[in-house]
Amino acid sequence: MTDKVIIVTKEEHLQKRISKLNNTCKVHNMKTNVDKTEIMTISKKENKYLHN
């Protein structure tokens, strides 16, 4: 399977979209490689913490 991107505007929608992807993968006898899975959060809000 090629790389996939899931974009959601609300955090609570993410699990629903991931579950949908997993169900589609099962139908096609495929798996998601959890070791290669990444989550990135983008926000307009100012971050309170800096990681140095």
PDB file of N, CA and C in Angstrom:
ATOM      1  N   MET A   1       0.847  -1.176   0.000  1.00  0.00           N
ATOM      2  CA  MET A   1       0.000   0.000   0.000  1.00  0.00           C
ATOM      3  C   MET A   1       0.890   1.235   0.000  1.00  0.00           C
ATOM      4  N   THR A   2       0.459   2.234  -0.653  1.00  0.00           N
ATOM      5  CA  THR A   2       1.214   3.485  -0.664  1.00  0.00           C
ATOM      6  C   THR A   2       0.924   4.277   0.603  1.00  0.00           C
ATOM      7  N   ASP A   3       1.663   5.349   0.790  1.00  0.00           N
ATOM      8  CA  ASP A   3       1.461   6.200   1.960  1.00  0.00           C
ATOM      9  C   ASP A   3       0.072   6.823   1.921  1.00  0.00           C
ATOM     10  N   LYS A   4      -0.490   7.008   3.094  1.00  0.00           N
ATOM     11  CA  LYS A   4      -1.804   7.632   3.236  1.00  0.00           C
ATOM     12  C   LYS A   4      -1.707   8.781   4.216  1.00  0.00           C
ATOM     13  N   VAL A   5      -2.540   9.785   3.991  1.00  0.00           N
ATOM     14  CA  VAL A   5      -2.616  10.929   4.888  1.00  0.00           C
ATOM     15  C   VAL A   5      -4.070  11.074   5.313  1.00  0.00           C
ATOM     16  N   ILE A   6      -4.278  11.241   6.596  1.00  0.00           N
ATOM     17  CA  ILE A   6      -5.614  11.488   7.124  1.00  0.00           C
ATOM     18  C   ILE A   6      -5.601  12.892   7.708  1.00  0.00           C
ATOM     19  N   ILE A   7      -6.514  13.723   7.247  1.00  0.00           N
ATOM     20  CA  ILE A   7      -6.598  15.098   7.736  1.00  0.00           C
ATOM     21  C   ILE A   7      -7.950  15.277   8.410  1.00  0.00           C
ATOM     22  N   VAL A   8      -7.920  15.759   9.641  1.00  0.00           N
ATOM     23  CA  VAL A   8      -9.153  16.046  10.370  1.00  0.00           C
ATOM     24  C   VAL A   8      -9.034  17.428  10.994  1.00  0.00           C
ATOM     25  N   THR A   9     -10.164  18.052  11.216  1.00  0.00           N
ATOM     26  CA  THR A   9     -10.154  19.378  11.836  1.00  0.00           C
ATOM     27  C   THR A   9     -10.399  19.314  13.334  1.00  0.00           C
ATOM     28  N   LYS A  10     -10.889  18.162  13.799  1.00  0.00           N
ATOM     29  CA  LYS A  10     -11.124  17.989  15.229  1.00  0.00           C
ATOM     30  C   LYS A  10     -10.477  16.697  15.692  1.00  0.00           C
ATOM     31  N   GLU A  11      -9.833  16.770  16.831  1.00  0.00           N
ATOM     32  CA  GLU A  11      -9.110  15.620  17.366  1.00  0.00           C
ATOM     33  C   GLU A  11     -10.009  14.398  17.536  1.00  0.00           C
ATOM     34  N   GLU A  12     -11.253  14.621  17.940  1.00  0.00           N
ATOM     35  CA  GLU A  12     -12.154  13.498  18.192  1.00  0.00           C
ATOM     36  C   GLU A  12     -12.543  12.748  16.916  1.00  0.00           C
ATOM     37  N   HIS A  13     -12.324  13.326  15.761  1.00  0.00           N
ATOM     38  CA  HIS A  13     -12.628  12.657  14.494  1.00  0.00           C
ATOM     39  C   HIS A  13     -11.504  11.722  14.040  1.00  0.00           C
ATOM     40  N   LEU A  14     -10.335  11.870  14.610  1.00  0.00           N
ATOM     41  CA  LEU A  14      -9.179  11.097  14.167  1.00  0.00           C
ATOM     42  C   LEU A  14      -9.384   9.594  14.346  1.00  0.00           C
ATOM     43  N   GLN A  15      -9.844   9.163  15.512  1.00  0.00           N
ATOM     44  CA  GLN A  15     -10.023   7.729  15.755  1.00  0.00           C
ATOM     45  C   GLN A  15     -11.039   7.132  14.790  1.00  0.00           C
ATOM     46  N   LYS A  16     -12.086   7.864  14.508  1.00  0.00           N
ATOM     47  CA  LYS A  16     -13.106   7.380  13.573  1.00  0.00           C
ATOM     48  C   LYS A  16     -12.506   7.168  12.184  1.00  0.00           C
ATOM     49  N   ARG A  17     -11.694   8.103  11.735  1.00  0.00           N
ATOM     50  CA  ARG A  17     -11.063   7.989  10.412  1.00  0.00           C
ATOM     51  C   ARG A  17     -10.053   6.849  10.369  1.00  0.00           C
ATOM     52  N   ILE A  18      -9.291   6.672  11.443  1.00  0.00           N
ATOM     53  CA  ILE A  18      -8.319   5.577  11.510  1.00  0.00           C
ATOM     54  C   ILE A  18      -9.043   4.230  11.477  1.00  0.00           C
ATOM     55  N   SER A  19     -10.134   4.129  12.202  1.00  0.00           N
ATOM     56  CA  SER A  19     -10.919   2.888  12.208  1.00  0.00           C
ATOM     57  C   SER A  19     -11.456   2.578  10.817  1.00  0.00           C
ATOM     58  N   LYS A  20     -11.901   3.604  10.121  1.00  0.00           N
ATOM     59  CA  LYS A  20     -12.398   3.422   8.757  1.00  0.00           C
ATOM     60  C   LYS A  20     -11.292   2.909   7.833  1.00  0.00           C
ATOM     61  N   LEU A  21     -10.107   3.478   7.966  1.00  0.00           N
ATOM     62  CA  LEU A  21      -8.970   3.036   7.164  1.00  0.00           C
ATOM     63  C   LEU A  21      -8.629   1.581   7.476  1.00  0.00           C
ATOM     64  N   ASN A  22      -8.608   1.234   8.757  1.00  0.00           N
ATOM     65  CA  ASN A  22      -8.303  -0.144   9.145  1.00  0.00           C
ATOM     66  C   ASN A  22      -9.335  -1.122   8.597  1.00  0.00           C
ATOM     67  N   ASN A  23     -10.598  -0.751   8.615  1.00  0.00           N
ATOM     68  CA  ASN A  23     -11.643  -1.618   8.064  1.00  0.00           C
ATOM     69  C   ASN A  23     -11.458  -1.817   6.563  1.00  0.00           C
ATOM     70  N   THR A  24     -11.107  -0.766   5.862  1.00  0.00           N
ATOM     71  CA  THR A  24     -10.856  -0.864   4.423  1.00  0.00           C
ATOM     72  C   THR A  24      -9.657  -1.768   4.156  1.00  0.00           C
ATOM     73  N   CYS A  25      -8.626  -1.626   4.965  1.00  0.00           N
ATOM     74  CA  CYS A  25      -7.443  -2.482   4.816  1.00  0.00           C
ATOM     75  C   CYS A  25      -7.803  -3.950   5.026  1.00  0.00           C
ATOM     76  N   LYS A  26      -8.625  -4.242   6.021  1.00  0.00           N
ATOM     77  CA  LYS A  26      -9.035  -5.626   6.287  1.00  0.00           C
ATOM     78  C   LYS A  26      -9.774  -6.223   5.097  1.00  0.00           C
ATOM     79  N   VAL A  27     -10.652  -5.443   4.492  1.00  0.00           N
ATOM     80  CA  VAL A  27     -11.417  -5.917   3.330  1.00  0.00           C
ATOM     81  C   VAL A  27     -10.479  -6.320   2.201  1.00  0.00           C
ATOM     82  N   HIS A  28      -9.374  -5.610   2.054  1.00  0.00           N
ATOM     83  CA  HIS A  28      -8.426  -5.855   0.971  1.00  0.00           C
ATOM     84  C   HIS A  28      -7.213  -6.674   1.430  1.00  0.00           C
ATOM     85  N   ASN A  29      -7.357  -7.288   2.612  1.00  0.00           N
ATOM     86  CA  ASN A  29      -6.305  -8.143   3.165  1.00  0.00           C
ATOM     87  C   ASN A  29      -4.964  -7.402   3.298  1.00  0.00           C
ATOM     88  N   MET A  30      -5.031  -6.196   3.845  1.00  0.00           N
ATOM     89  CA  MET A  30      -3.844  -5.366   4.042  1.00  0.00           C
ATOM     90  C   MET A  30      -3.756  -4.970   5.512  1.00  0.00           C
ATOM     91  N   LYS A  31      -2.599  -4.482   5.912  1.00  0.00           N
ATOM     92  CA  LYS A  31      -2.390  -4.037   7.287  1.00  0.00           C
ATOM     93  C   LYS A  31      -1.714  -2.672   7.295  1.00  0.00           C
ATOM     94  N   THR A  32      -1.964  -1.932   8.362  1.00  0.00           N
ATOM     95  CA  THR A  32      -1.270  -0.673   8.589  1.00  0.00           C
ATOM     96  C   THR A  32      -0.001  -0.967   9.385  1.00  0.00           C
ATOM     97  N   ASN A  33       1.122  -0.439   8.944  1.00  0.00           N
ATOM     98  CA  ASN A  33       2.379  -0.629   9.654  1.00  0.00           C
ATOM     99  C   ASN A  33       2.473   0.434  10.756  1.00  0.00           C
ATOM    100  N   VAL A  34       2.159   0.033  11.967  1.00  0.00           N
ATOM    101  CA  VAL A  34       2.133   0.959  13.098  1.00  0.00           C
ATOM    102  C   VAL A  34       3.513   1.556  13.369  1.00  0.00           C
ATOM    103  N   ASP A  35       4.569   0.811  13.104  1.00  0.00           N
ATOM    104  CA  ASP A  35       5.926   1.320  13.332  1.00  0.00           C
ATOM    105  C   ASP A  35       6.262   2.501  12.427  1.00  0.00           C
ATOM    106  N   LYS A  36       5.587   2.609  11.307  1.00  0.00           N
ATOM    107  CA  LYS A  36       5.848   3.704  10.370  1.00  0.00           C
ATOM    108  C   LYS A  36       4.793   4.806  10.461  1.00  0.00           C
ATOM    109  N   THR A  37       3.867   4.662  11.386  1.00  0.00           N
ATOM    110  CA  THR A  37       2.770   5.617  11.517  1.00  0.00           C
ATOM    111  C   THR A  37       3.210   6.826  12.330  1.00  0.00           C
ATOM    112  N   GLU A  38       2.857   8.012  11.846  1.00  0.00           N
ATOM    113  CA  GLU A  38       3.193   9.256  12.539  1.00  0.00           C
ATOM    114  C   GLU A  38       1.951  10.118  12.645  1.00  0.00           C
ATOM    115  N   ILE A  39       1.898  10.917  13.700  1.00  0.00           N
ATOM    116  CA  ILE A  39       0.811  11.874  13.880  1.00  0.00           C
ATOM    117  C   ILE A  39       1.438  13.249  14.019  1.00  0.00           C
ATOM    118  N   MET A  40       0.915  14.204  13.259  1.00  0.00           N
ATOM    119  CA  MET A  40       1.417  15.568  13.312  1.00  0.00           C
ATOM    120  C   MET A  40       0.239  16.494  13.606  1.00  0.00           C
ATOM    121  N   THR A  41       0.414  17.372  14.568  1.00  0.00           N
ATOM    122  CA  THR A  41      -0.622  18.326  14.926  1.00  0.00           C
ATOM    123  C   THR A  41      -0.198  19.707  14.454  1.00  0.00           C
ATOM    124  N   ILE A  42      -1.110  20.370  13.776  1.00  0.00           N
ATOM    125  CA  ILE A  42      -0.860  21.735  13.312  1.00  0.00           C
ATOM    126  C   ILE A  42      -1.944  22.609  13.918  1.00  0.00           C
ATOM    127  N   SER A  43      -1.533  23.703  14.536  1.00  0.00           N
ATOM    128  CA  SER A  43      -2.500  24.556  15.212  1.00  0.00           C
ATOM    129  C   SER A  43      -2.133  26.018  15.012  1.00  0.00           C
ATOM    130  N   LYS A  44      -3.148  26.852  14.967  1.00  0.00           N
ATOM    131  CA  LYS A  44      -2.918  28.293  14.886  1.00  0.00           C
ATOM    132  C   LYS A  44      -2.650  28.880  16.266  1.00  0.00           C
ATOM    133  N   LYS A  45      -2.971  28.111  17.301  1.00  0.00           N
ATOM    134  CA  LYS A  45      -2.753  28.579  18.664  1.00  0.00           C
ATOM    135  C   LYS A  45      -1.261  28.608  18.966  1.00  0.00           C
ATOM    136  N   GLU A  46      -0.871  29.554  19.775  1.00  0.00           N
ATOM    137  CA  GLU A  46       0.535  29.664  20.169  1.00  0.00           C
ATOM    138  C   GLU A  46       0.895  28.529  21.117  1.00  0.00           C
ATOM    139  N   ASN A  47       2.020  27.897  20.879  1.00  0.00           N
ATOM    140  CA  ASN A  47       2.479  26.828  21.760  1.00  0.00           C
ATOM    141  C   ASN A  47       2.970  27.408  23.077  1.00  0.00           C
ATOM    142  N   LYS A  48       2.653  26.729  24.156  1.00  0.00           N
ATOM    143  CA  LYS A  48       3.087  27.180  25.470  1.00  0.00           C
ATOM    144  C   LYS A  48       4.436  26.596  25.849  1.00  0.00           C
ATOM    145  N   TYR A  49       4.838  25.519  25.176  1.00  0.00           N
ATOM    146  CA  TYR A  49       6.075  24.829  25.519  1.00  0.00           C
ATOM    147  C   TYR A  49       6.994  24.761  24.313  1.00  0.00           C
ATOM    148  N   LEU A  50       8.264  24.894  24.560  1.00  0.00           N
ATOM    149  CA  LEU A  50       9.267  24.738  23.515  1.00  0.00           C
ATOM    150  C   LEU A  50      10.121  23.535  23.850  1.00  0.00           C
ATOM    151  N   HIS A  51      10.429  22.737  22.852  1.00  0.00           N
ATOM    152  CA  HIS A  51      11.277  21.565  23.048  1.00  0.00           C
ATOM    153  C   HIS A  51      12.654  21.875  22.486  1.00  0.00           C
ATOM    154  N   ASN A  52      13.634  22.015  23.356  1.00  0.00           N
ATOM    155  CA  ASN A  52      14.997  22.323  22.917  1.00  0.00           C
ATOM    156  C   ASN A  52      15.857  21.105  23.030  1.00  0.00           C
TER     157      ASN A  52
END
